[in-house]
């Protein structure tokens, strides 16, 4: 009996010994994930989270831009069919921009939470991560505010910080002006702080190394982050410069940036001197972007398929083609290719025709399209900011805020040169494999061609004698430069300045928006799931209409 | 010895994790010790009796002693003096002292036997012990194991062993009762030592069946307070089922079965008592011979048709399948049992003594069946009236280069031909894929494969893309029974094919089942199953053939042409385009109505190979130890190890000189389950009438998976060189690992009173690693009661048996592996390592298991001489704390979060009727009917939430969970109403209102069930079954697309005047091309008059009656097309009447039939066989009734569960194979 008893006890022990409490803990966590992270790892994760929207991927073009900003700015052809100027409400894929941003924001807030969890001394050491995170975060935030207006911001993305407490995490909306103010204040302080950190040995070599090992955007270059910060300030300040709340601030802060390039470096075509605008052949390189072939970052863009959309989304408008053709713009051959049915001749789709006629034209073969070498390249860079856009904004500043036609003209000319060279470079690094249709010859723009263009009668700055004419020129160049590549900026500057002057056939069939919309609807996701805050922010939905203007729009 | 033990315990006790273990051990040890003490008392000390009675009859005295002690009295009534009364005042007396005093002055003698039996006789009878030996057999003379042989009136006795033999010491002249479940008991008076042969006749099985219950514990069915259903091997095997579950259609009340068509490698969806989860797993737990086996969900949504673990079980080795439906029945499985439990018992070989052989072989064929009803009137293309509407330009020529009648004109080899619409190179455009083209006229036409043929519909054009599956299965099993061992060895070879071309699989299955009775108290059972399965080209879903515009194969086409043309004469993939680079430019395909997606599909089936080699070993060791007559100890350990190697060889589709192609992918999957349990069981008669049975035990389960894949990238550097070394770009690899640990403590207490009232209580405490540590322990209780009224009371004679039962229990469902983790994903971008917090879904460390509370009550009985049996159950269950992915506004920082949110309930009635309408000497007819009606209801979601979108079909029809409704409502846009009428837009089509949706169906059925008939005439048998499902909708997307494109018969309506078309001409009105009805032969401005118009009933937006006639092809193409408009879009795309094709899927299917002949016994004896039968069978032969005519009712089953699981559809015609009819022959023999 005793022996049997013992056998049983041994057997039981063998079976039971298999499991201990620790084992249950060990097997809880997915081996493919981790339960903790570090400030620097989450910094990189956060910065990479909006990759899709910064690197010319299929999704944003297919789901949003092909039916909205690209048409609202007439950079791509659209048919004059009913409801063409409405961003489609309750259209799941248009929510993509919103989803993408709030994922990005969520990663940022989580970065803040990890950062805040460190002791004060560590926070001081890692200060550069916080500053640079803010810069990139504000850059994307500006694009959201410019698209939607008020958005949930300070209270948003806190589900991880609140450890899964749902009730505490429903986010109220911040006023668009408050967001701009917060960002401008913060960037101003960061600019000063970055200037201090740019001194040698201001960062410990360990932190400098860690930062360099994580910073896929600027490879640890403080100077580049300074340029990103100050260029972004110019972009934001110019955007709000026409509002009473911000106009004087725009004036003084831009002036102080432009006056002291040593303290406040910007993307300026390679120039480091005040009042000088760089336009050497490599001037375009003075931007914040990642070029795939040379960078450590492995990615490929997929712009063409998104642009093509449901068919013909890659086609050009008459106004764009005619503008480039009439002025011998060297970018014509870089950006476009003629239709296979009209070899050698560039024909855009006339935006004033009726929809049925446009439809058969598009189904035919004569309309020019975006050049495959550009649109079908896997090597389009991840783009944050360029010298040419900043120089055009400076021209804008010297025309409308602190008039100085001479400096404005120099900035204007430098921007054109940089823009042409930028597209020429994109063309040269393309790996496109699609055959170009139609016959057309391409040769790299010569400096003579560039200067002929700049001095052409319709383009030359000196021929623009009134502020309206100057604004028309600046607006035209912004439009050509942003083109399909920066739809956020293109649409925003057009709404803000009204230049270039484009004609849209009114959509009489729409009771929502007879001209291109001024903003996007908030997505259904907000209406359904963040109802209380949405209702409070929109007067129960009454203000959630596409004709509402963003506060900086006239 | 004792010292050593203490030392061991101390060492272990230093480890704090083992505290719980010791608690368990303490309980077990206590039980063991308590039992031992008890045994000792019984065995070694006489029971002492305290008695104080006056003037009591002897018989009363005996029964009083029986109540107080373990003694039983055996006597003849007549021998005991009736009026003799005694007074006894004794304390602490032995039985002898008591009896001596009581029998004083009588002639009575007594003898106390070693089993506490007191035999009393008068002086005239001898009191000698005699020994009776015997053999118990069934009606076929096979030994009956476990027959009970009892001395009448005592409850004492023995049971027959594995060979049906017994030996029992009894007092002479006793009556013995021989009984066995399922047989009529017999009584015999035994006067002297003798050896008897007893043949028992079958009785009513239902009454006395022993069934397997949770944890593999066998119990008398009458004692159960909950419903169970058991199906035996004869039913499972009769019609050559591809897997165990598909043999059970309509056989088990409360269980809904649907199988994905595709043959033996396809999954089965089993739903027990309605939907139990909004988001997650719905498949029952699978237990084989008491231990868990791999099952899980299946999913065919990624092309190949998958299977779940249960489909791998060999039907030939299955003895019985029992389904535990309710929570009380399954409560001992706690958190694993929320979806019910399927218990499979394999054949162990017990039965006839000696060596026997069983042989079974069958062959069957699956023929494609239940295809869409294609129209055979007109071919591909479209006429000009479609084109004008499609382009919106009344002056444009017909699209796609067609003439106005829909013909393409081609010059080929210098000769002019007419050809069908050129669909090649028109990616992105859907118009060339229409079937609204020219009417078949039999005149010569150039087809895409360069042949000139008469223009006629092709016979079997679609079916010829598939193969007939030839399947055969052979099983041979040997069993050997001796006193000490029972052995069964079985080998099964099954070759099955799928309807998908080149699909075949070969399965070898070895099973060895040994039982060793080492000592009378020690039995060891070992079971080893080994499966070797080779699946070659698992069937692929029909996606391309039904669901894609570039693939749908219509009657103008022929599957044979595709089988001929998928490769060039050099073996490369076909080339399209007249001038495309190719080594065989003459073979380039460049005109006609080629379906490139179908040709791709054929290339994939014929040129590419995927081979899965699965090895699965499943071993079980079970030890039964009888410690003494009250105490049993059982311990079980098992493993289930699956190793699968998958090789994919994708042939080089291009000559290397023209480009890189081809691929080689090798994958491994390891899945290991380790299981152990131990149980101590204690039985005791508390009094003569009250029996107690108690168990305590522990189970532990550990699972481990590793899934690896390595593949070439960018093509093969040498054509068709299938090795990783041939990769062009760096190799791509992935690996995923998973671990799962569960354990539980459980206790069971059974009490029975007088064998007619039974009560049972169970409790389980379990833990799992899928829950956050510290929050991972939960309790699951259950109780059940059974009351046999027919034994407790005297009932009218027509009622042979009547039992009522009731139970309540709770089971649960944990979140799946890793989904409750709050974690960061790891990745790297270009060498910069990073993390991102996982936000969709965000985990939850406070998650709790779902709880399923269930109460049920039932009544079962037999009436009219057992000719009619019934079993009726009512149940109500409530699943609370549903684990859901609660949708969050993105602005919270996560798209969803894992939450216990919401509850749902199921209430239902299950009815089972068994009748024997005819029972004569030569002819019997039995019929079994099962019906289940279940009502599911979503009781709540997260606070304040009234509905949840589970998914959308085609982006249009919303699939929702709505509070107050059954799970799985389909919602679709309504037609915009003006003045109470349907609104028609300027094009003459319905104007849809995407803001206002309406409920157009629900995926849950109203009732399921089946009828099974067995007819037996002499040696002939005829068995057939019908099963049915009433209600439950499907999204019939693929069929709707076929309608949109003009493939199906229903699109003939209005194709011309003869088919109801209206005559009209086209004109431009406010920029829109509109049709105007006319009786004239020509329009007012000379326009062509067409005769294929449809005038929709309704009003224009301004309220005036609609007068705009629309061309019928345009009507079908627009109204049935799945467009780009999403669920509730107000976008430019005017909508689609998608919901026309959310259809109710009701059916009555003639499921299977088997006609058999068994050789008569004299012939069998001559050939030394015990059984030899030959049968022919058929499965899935025809429908008695069905609502969806264009597909098989089960063809929608593309994954487990209802509607949507985890965001992907479970019902998708495009992800399955066509259905089939099967015919076969079978031979069964026993020697």
mmCIF file of N, CA and C in Angstrom, chain A residues 1 4-6 8 13 16 19-20 24-25 27-31 33-34 37 41-42 44-45 48 90-91 98-99 102 106-107 110 152 156-160 166 169-170 213-214 216 296-297 525-526 529, chain B residues 1 12 17 21 24-25 32 36 625 627 633 698 700 702 737 739 741 743 767-769 771-772 818 820-821 823-824 826 829-830 832-837 842 887-893 899 1124 1128:
data_model
loop_
_atom_site.group_PDB
_atom_site.id
_atom_site.type_symbol
_atom_site.label_atom_id
_atom_site.label_comp_id
_atom_site.label_asym_id
_atom_site.label_seq_id
_atom_site.Cartn_x
_atom_site.Cartn_y
_atom_site.Cartn_z
ATOM 1 N N UNK A 1 0.820 -1.203 0.000
ATOM 2 C CA UNK A 1 0.000 0.000 0.000
ATOM 3 C C UNK A 1 0.855 1.254 0.000
ATOM 4 N N UNK A 4 2.524 1.822 -3.319
ATOM 5 C CA UNK A 4 1.594 2.349 -4.341
ATOM 6 C C UNK A 4 1.363 3.833 -4.126
ATOM 7 N N UNK A 5 1.192 4.168 -2.866
ATOM 8 C CA UNK A 5 0.972 5.569 -2.523
ATOM 9 C C UNK A 5 2.123 6.433 -3.006
ATOM 10 N N UNK A 6 3.317 5.909 -2.775
ATOM 11 C CA UNK A 6 4.500 6.671 -3.179
ATOM 12 C C UNK A 6 4.556 6.846 -4.692
ATOM 13 N N UNK A 8 2.164 7.029 -6.664
ATOM 14 C CA UNK A 8 1.202 8.059 -7.074
ATOM 15 C C UNK A 8 1.724 9.438 -6.827
ATOM 16 N N UNK A 13 3.646 14.430 -8.918
ATOM 17 C CA UNK A 13 4.669 15.471 -8.900
ATOM 18 C C UNK A 13 5.234 15.699 -10.293
ATOM 19 N N UNK A 16 2.677 17.686 -12.218
ATOM 20 C CA UNK A 16 2.493 19.046 -11.723
ATOM 21 C C UNK A 16 3.748 19.893 -11.913
ATOM 22 N N UNK A 19 4.420 22.717 -14.602
ATOM 23 C CA UNK A 19 3.921 24.096 -14.652
ATOM 24 C C UNK A 19 4.256 24.848 -13.400
ATOM 25 N N UNK A 20 4.802 25.993 -13.576
ATOM 26 C CA UNK A 20 4.971 26.870 -12.440
ATOM 27 C C UNK A 20 4.450 28.225 -12.867
ATOM 28 N N UNK A 24 3.801 30.527 -16.807
ATOM 29 C CA UNK A 24 2.610 31.205 -17.317
ATOM 30 C C UNK A 24 2.961 32.614 -17.756
ATOM 31 N N UNK A 25 3.827 33.268 -16.970
ATOM 32 C CA UNK A 25 4.269 34.608 -17.344
ATOM 33 C C UNK A 25 5.110 34.586 -18.602
ATOM 34 N N UNK A 27 5.094 32.577 -21.089
ATOM 35 C CA UNK A 27 4.381 32.281 -22.326
ATOM 36 C C UNK A 27 3.334 33.324 -22.663
ATOM 37 N N UNK A 28 3.137 34.280 -21.767
ATOM 38 C CA UNK A 28 2.103 35.293 -22.009
ATOM 39 C C UNK A 28 2.485 36.211 -23.164
ATOM 40 N N UNK A 29 3.727 36.631 -23.168
ATOM 41 C CA UNK A 29 4.156 37.654 -24.133
ATOM 42 C C UNK A 29 4.432 37.041 -25.502
ATOM 43 N N UNK A 30 3.889 37.674 -26.527
ATOM 44 C CA UNK A 30 4.174 37.249 -27.897
ATOM 45 C C UNK A 30 5.670 37.365 -28.168
ATOM 46 N N UNK A 31 6.296 36.262 -28.607
ATOM 47 C CA UNK A 31 7.749 36.338 -28.859
ATOM 48 C C UNK A 31 8.090 37.375 -29.926
ATOM 49 N N UNK A 33 6.915 40.344 -30.145
ATOM 50 C CA UNK A 33 6.757 41.729 -29.699
ATOM 51 C C UNK A 33 7.464 41.897 -28.369
ATOM 52 N N UNK A 34 7.475 43.115 -27.873
ATOM 53 C CA UNK A 34 8.133 43.354 -26.598
ATOM 54 C C UNK A 34 7.209 44.197 -25.734
ATOM 55 N N UNK A 37 9.950 49.535 -24.213
ATOM 56 C CA UNK A 37 10.780 50.120 -25.261
ATOM 57 C C UNK A 37 11.663 51.202 -24.644
ATOM 58 N N UNK A 41 14.308 54.192 -29.446
ATOM 59 C CA UNK A 41 13.661 53.261 -30.371
ATOM 60 C C UNK A 41 12.270 53.785 -30.743
ATOM 61 N N UNK A 42 11.574 54.292 -29.753
ATOM 62 C CA UNK A 42 10.237 54.799 -30.020
ATOM 63 C C UNK A 42 10.306 56.092 -30.834
ATOM 64 N N UNK A 44 12.390 56.640 -33.282
ATOM 65 C CA UNK A 44 12.479 56.218 -34.682
ATOM 66 C C UNK A 44 11.137 55.650 -35.158
ATOM 67 N N UNK A 45 10.507 54.886 -34.287
ATOM 68 C CA UNK A 45 9.210 54.299 -34.656
ATOM 69 C C UNK A 45 8.183 55.376 -34.957
ATOM 70 N N UNK A 48 8.873 57.181 -38.232
ATOM 71 C CA UNK A 48 8.649 56.355 -39.415
ATOM 72 C C UNK A 48 7.148 56.123 -39.664
ATOM 73 N N UNK A 90 -18.275 59.999 -45.523
ATOM 74 C CA UNK A 90 -18.510 58.587 -45.224
ATOM 75 C C UNK A 90 -17.867 57.681 -46.262
ATOM 76 N N UNK A 91 -16.822 58.133 -46.873
ATOM 77 C CA UNK A 91 -16.166 57.308 -47.861
ATOM 78 C C UNK A 91 -14.924 56.746 -47.192
ATOM 79 N N UNK A 98 -6.651 60.658 -42.044
ATOM 80 C CA UNK A 98 -6.958 60.810 -40.618
ATOM 81 C C UNK A 98 -6.349 59.652 -39.813
ATOM 82 N N UNK A 99 -6.617 58.438 -40.261
ATOM 83 C CA UNK A 99 -6.099 57.251 -39.577
ATOM 84 C C UNK A 99 -4.586 57.286 -39.504
ATOM 85 N N UNK A 102 -3.385 59.902 -37.002
ATOM 86 C CA UNK A 102 -3.596 59.584 -35.588
ATOM 87 C C UNK A 102 -2.786 58.376 -35.136
ATOM 88 N N UNK A 106 -0.346 58.863 -32.190
ATOM 89 C CA UNK A 106 -0.355 57.900 -31.093
ATOM 90 C C UNK A 106 1.074 57.455 -30.764
ATOM 91 N N UNK A 107 1.868 57.228 -31.814
ATOM 92 C CA UNK A 107 3.260 56.833 -31.584
ATOM 93 C C UNK A 107 4.044 57.976 -30.937
ATOM 94 N N UNK A 110 3.074 58.214 -27.350
ATOM 95 C CA UNK A 110 3.705 57.117 -26.645
ATOM 96 C C UNK A 110 5.192 57.400 -26.415
ATOM 97 N N UNK A 152 -8.801 67.059 -32.813
ATOM 98 C CA UNK A 152 -8.365 66.607 -31.484
ATOM 99 C C UNK A 152 -6.836 66.551 -31.473
ATOM 100 N N UNK A 156 -5.573 64.032 -27.621
ATOM 101 C CA UNK A 156 -5.658 62.857 -28.505
ATOM 102 C C UNK A 156 -4.503 61.879 -28.264
ATOM 103 N N UNK A 157 -4.742 60.645 -28.633
ATOM 104 C CA UNK A 157 -3.676 59.636 -28.650
ATOM 105 C C UNK A 157 -3.172 59.225 -27.288
ATOM 106 N N UNK A 158 -4.005 59.374 -26.262
ATOM 107 C CA UNK A 158 -3.509 59.110 -24.904
ATOM 108 C C UNK A 158 -3.879 57.726 -24.379
ATOM 109 N N UNK A 159 -4.383 56.848 -25.253
ATOM 110 C CA UNK A 159 -4.831 55.536 -24.752
ATOM 111 C C UNK A 159 -3.684 54.773 -24.071
ATOM 112 N N UNK A 160 -2.490 54.865 -24.610
ATOM 113 C CA UNK A 160 -1.374 54.152 -23.954
ATOM 114 C C UNK A 160 -0.965 54.863 -22.677
ATOM 115 N N UNK A 166 -10.456 53.666 -21.431
ATOM 116 C CA UNK A 166 -11.117 54.210 -22.620
ATOM 117 C C UNK A 166 -11.806 55.535 -22.305
ATOM 118 N N UNK A 169 -9.911 58.553 -22.491
ATOM 119 C CA UNK A 169 -9.134 58.758 -23.708
ATOM 120 C C UNK A 169 -9.905 59.365 -24.872
ATOM 121 N N UNK A 170 -11.217 59.557 -24.713
ATOM 122 C CA UNK A 170 -11.953 60.225 -25.777
ATOM 123 C C UNK A 170 -11.472 61.674 -25.849
ATOM 124 N N UNK A 213 22.594 57.057 -34.576
ATOM 125 C CA UNK A 213 22.187 55.690 -34.901
ATOM 126 C C UNK A 213 20.681 55.532 -35.057
ATOM 127 N N UNK A 214 19.926 56.498 -34.575
ATOM 128 C CA UNK A 214 18.473 56.388 -34.678
ATOM 129 C C UNK A 214 17.868 57.347 -35.698
ATOM 130 N N UNK A 216 17.117 58.464 -38.849
ATOM 131 C CA UNK A 216 17.172 58.113 -40.279
ATOM 132 C C UNK A 216 16.831 59.319 -41.147
ATOM 133 N N UNK A 296 20.535 54.995 -46.123
ATOM 134 C CA UNK A 296 20.443 53.693 -45.462
ATOM 135 C C UNK A 296 18.999 53.184 -45.450
ATOM 136 N N UNK A 297 18.075 54.086 -45.693
ATOM 137 C CA UNK A 297 16.668 53.718 -45.578
ATOM 138 C C UNK A 297 16.235 52.904 -46.794
ATOM 139 N N UNK A 525 -15.790 57.784 -38.590
ATOM 140 C CA UNK A 525 -15.239 57.204 -37.373
ATOM 141 C C UNK A 525 -15.398 58.141 -36.173
ATOM 142 N N UNK A 526 -15.201 59.445 -36.407
ATOM 143 C CA UNK A 526 -15.379 60.427 -35.333
ATOM 144 C C UNK A 526 -16.859 60.586 -34.991
ATOM 145 N N UNK A 529 -17.953 57.274 -33.149
ATOM 146 C CA UNK A 529 -17.291 56.766 -31.949
ATOM 147 C C UNK A 529 -16.767 57.853 -31.015
ATOM 148 N N UNK B 1 12.262 4.756 4.547
ATOM 149 C CA UNK B 1 11.376 5.088 3.427
ATOM 150 C C UNK B 1 10.655 6.397 3.679
ATOM 151 N N UNK B 12 11.599 20.200 -2.583
ATOM 152 C CA UNK B 12 10.652 20.806 -3.512
ATOM 153 C C UNK B 12 9.962 22.005 -2.893
ATOM 154 N N UNK B 17 7.186 28.428 -6.304
ATOM 155 C CA UNK B 17 6.158 28.225 -7.346
ATOM 156 C C UNK B 17 5.368 26.955 -7.090
ATOM 157 N N UNK B 21 1.115 23.520 -6.229
ATOM 158 C CA UNK B 21 1.277 22.097 -6.467
ATOM 159 C C UNK B 21 1.050 21.320 -5.176
ATOM 160 N N UNK B 24 -2.475 21.024 -4.190
ATOM 161 C CA UNK B 24 -3.094 19.941 -4.942
ATOM 162 C C UNK B 24 -2.717 18.600 -4.352
ATOM 163 N N UNK B 25 -1.420 18.481 -4.091
ATOM 164 C CA UNK B 25 -0.955 17.197 -3.589
ATOM 165 C C UNK B 25 -1.566 16.876 -2.239
ATOM 166 N N UNK B 32 -6.298 10.015 -0.767
ATOM 167 C CA UNK B 32 -5.727 8.663 -0.814
ATOM 168 C C UNK B 32 -5.676 8.081 0.602
ATOM 169 N N UNK B 36 -7.570 4.893 2.222
ATOM 170 C CA UNK B 36 -6.825 3.754 2.735
ATOM 171 C C UNK B 36 -7.286 3.384 4.141
ATOM 172 N N UNK B 625 -5.505 2.404 -12.019
ATOM 173 C CA UNK B 625 -5.071 1.621 -10.870
ATOM 174 C C UNK B 625 -6.207 1.579 -9.867
ATOM 175 N N UNK B 627 -7.024 1.010 -6.352
ATOM 176 C CA UNK B 627 -6.294 0.936 -5.094
ATOM 177 C C UNK B 627 -6.986 -0.010 -4.129
ATOM 178 N N UNK B 633 -7.414 5.208 -9.305
ATOM 179 C CA UNK B 633 -6.534 6.292 -9.689
ATOM 180 C C UNK B 633 -6.237 6.148 -11.176
ATOM 181 N N UNK B 698 -6.244 16.842 -11.748
ATOM 182 C CA UNK B 698 -5.461 17.949 -12.253
ATOM 183 C C UNK B 698 -5.162 17.670 -13.722
ATOM 184 N N UNK B 700 -3.042 19.339 -17.270
ATOM 185 C CA UNK B 700 -2.131 20.370 -17.765
ATOM 186 C C UNK B 700 -1.943 20.175 -19.261
ATOM 187 N N UNK B 702 0.197 21.842 -22.707
ATOM 188 C CA UNK B 702 1.225 22.758 -23.189
ATOM 189 C C UNK B 702 1.297 22.638 -24.710
ATOM 190 N N UNK B 737 6.722 31.930 -33.850
ATOM 191 C CA UNK B 737 6.653 30.929 -32.795
ATOM 192 C C UNK B 737 5.509 31.245 -31.845
ATOM 193 N N UNK B 739 3.562 29.852 -27.984
ATOM 194 C CA UNK B 739 3.556 28.959 -26.825
ATOM 195 C C UNK B 739 2.269 29.137 -26.042
ATOM 196 N N UNK B 741 0.209 27.596 -22.446
ATOM 197 C CA UNK B 741 0.206 26.700 -21.290
ATOM 198 C C UNK B 741 -1.110 26.867 -20.551
ATOM 199 N N UNK B 743 -3.535 24.936 -17.294
ATOM 200 C CA UNK B 743 -3.711 23.829 -16.360
ATOM 201 C C UNK B 743 -4.987 24.037 -15.562
ATOM 202 N N UNK B 767 -6.168 27.932 -15.280
ATOM 203 C CA UNK B 767 -5.227 29.025 -15.537
ATOM 204 C C UNK B 767 -4.772 28.924 -16.986
ATOM 205 N N UNK B 768 -4.423 30.029 -17.569
ATOM 206 C CA UNK B 768 -3.911 29.991 -18.934
ATOM 207 C C UNK B 768 -2.852 31.055 -19.128
ATOM 208 N N UNK B 769 -1.937 30.774 -20.012
ATOM 209 C CA UNK B 769 -0.892 31.761 -20.308
ATOM 210 C C UNK B 769 -1.366 32.813 -21.296
ATOM 211 N N UNK B 771 -3.671 34.749 -20.674
ATOM 212 C CA UNK B 771 -4.149 35.849 -19.833
ATOM 213 C C UNK B 771 -2.956 36.451 -19.105
ATOM 214 N N UNK B 772 -3.080 37.735 -18.763
ATOM 215 C CA UNK B 772 -1.963 38.366 -18.056
ATOM 216 C C UNK B 772 -1.680 37.632 -16.746
ATOM 217 N N UNK B 818 -1.820 35.728 -27.175
ATOM 218 C CA UNK B 818 -1.109 37.008 -27.364
ATOM 219 C C UNK B 818 -1.995 38.216 -27.634
ATOM 220 N N UNK B 820 -4.114 39.739 -25.855
ATOM 221 C CA UNK B 820 -4.308 40.690 -24.760
ATOM 222 C C UNK B 820 -3.009 41.418 -24.421
ATOM 223 N N UNK B 821 -1.931 41.049 -25.063
ATOM 224 C CA UNK B 821 -0.647 41.744 -24.818
ATOM 225 C C UNK B 821 -0.757 43.228 -25.132
ATOM 226 N N UNK B 823 1.725 45.765 -26.202
ATOM 227 C CA UNK B 823 3.103 45.528 -26.607
ATOM 228 C C UNK B 823 3.552 46.448 -27.722
ATOM 229 N N UNK B 824 4.820 46.396 -27.949
ATOM 230 C CA UNK B 824 5.435 47.147 -29.035
ATOM 231 C C UNK B 824 5.854 46.190 -30.131
ATOM 232 N N UNK B 826 8.326 45.226 -33.198
ATOM 233 C CA UNK B 826 9.739 45.464 -33.441
ATOM 234 C C UNK B 826 9.968 45.524 -34.947
ATOM 235 N N UNK B 829 14.082 50.112 -39.987
ATOM 236 C CA UNK B 829 13.991 50.738 -41.294
ATOM 237 C C UNK B 829 15.407 51.054 -41.742
ATOM 238 N N UNK B 830 15.821 50.385 -42.799
ATOM 239 C CA UNK B 830 17.145 50.623 -43.358
ATOM 240 C C UNK B 830 18.261 50.544 -42.335
ATOM 241 N N UNK B 832 17.921 51.118 -39.087
ATOM 242 C CA UNK B 832 17.599 51.859 -37.857
ATOM 243 C C UNK B 832 16.517 51.088 -37.109
ATOM 244 N N UNK B 833 16.873 50.457 -35.984
ATOM 245 C CA UNK B 833 15.862 49.672 -35.265
ATOM 246 C C UNK B 833 14.841 50.577 -34.595
ATOM 247 N N UNK B 834 13.599 50.131 -34.558
ATOM 248 C CA UNK B 834 12.593 50.963 -33.904
ATOM 249 C C UNK B 834 11.465 50.128 -33.318
ATOM 250 N N UNK B 835 10.629 50.768 -32.527
ATOM 251 C CA UNK B 835 9.425 50.133 -32.003
ATOM 252 C C UNK B 835 8.228 51.019 -32.310
ATOM 253 N N UNK B 836 7.092 50.387 -32.404
ATOM 254 C CA UNK B 836 5.841 51.150 -32.438
ATOM 255 C C UNK B 836 4.850 50.407 -31.564
ATOM 256 N N UNK B 837 4.080 51.149 -30.804
ATOM 257 C CA UNK B 837 3.114 50.499 -29.929
ATOM 258 C C UNK B 837 1.998 49.936 -30.800
ATOM 259 N N UNK B 842 -5.376 47.410 -29.579
ATOM 260 C CA UNK B 842 -4.584 47.620 -28.382
ATOM 261 C C UNK B 842 -4.962 46.502 -27.419
ATOM 262 N N UNK B 887 -14.322 48.970 -31.265
ATOM 263 C CA UNK B 887 -13.838 50.023 -32.147
ATOM 264 C C UNK B 887 -13.708 51.328 -31.367
ATOM 265 N N UNK B 888 -12.601 51.989 -31.550
ATOM 266 C CA UNK B 888 -12.382 53.275 -30.879
ATOM 267 C C UNK B 888 -12.263 54.354 -31.932
ATOM 268 N N UNK B 889 -12.533 55.596 -31.561
ATOM 269 C CA UNK B 889 -12.170 56.661 -32.493
ATOM 270 C C UNK B 889 -10.641 56.662 -32.610
ATOM 271 N N UNK B 890 -10.143 56.844 -33.818
ATOM 272 C CA UNK B 890 -8.684 56.796 -34.004
ATOM 273 C C UNK B 890 -8.002 57.843 -33.132
ATOM 274 N N UNK B 891 -8.765 58.880 -32.791
ATOM 275 C CA UNK B 891 -8.169 59.979 -32.036
ATOM 276 C C UNK B 891 -7.823 59.587 -30.605
ATOM 277 N N UNK B 892 -8.248 58.401 -30.167
ATOM 278 C CA UNK B 892 -7.799 57.949 -28.851
ATOM 279 C C UNK B 892 -6.380 57.408 -28.932
ATOM 280 N N UNK B 893 -5.927 57.145 -30.156
ATOM 281 C CA UNK B 893 -4.591 56.595 -30.316
ATOM 282 C C UNK B 893 -4.593 55.123 -30.670
ATOM 283 N N UNK B 899 -11.724 44.221 -25.325
ATOM 284 C CA UNK B 899 -12.603 44.527 -24.200
ATOM 285 C C UNK B 899 -13.561 43.387 -23.931
ATOM 286 N N UNK B 1124 -17.442 50.966 -56.871
ATOM 287 C CA UNK B 1124 -16.463 51.480 -55.955
ATOM 288 C C UNK B 1124 -17.110 52.274 -54.839
ATOM 289 N N UNK B 1128 -22.079 53.504 -47.482
ATOM 290 C CA UNK B 1128 -23.125 54.514 -47.444
ATOM 291 C C UNK B 1128 -22.654 55.759 -48.168
#
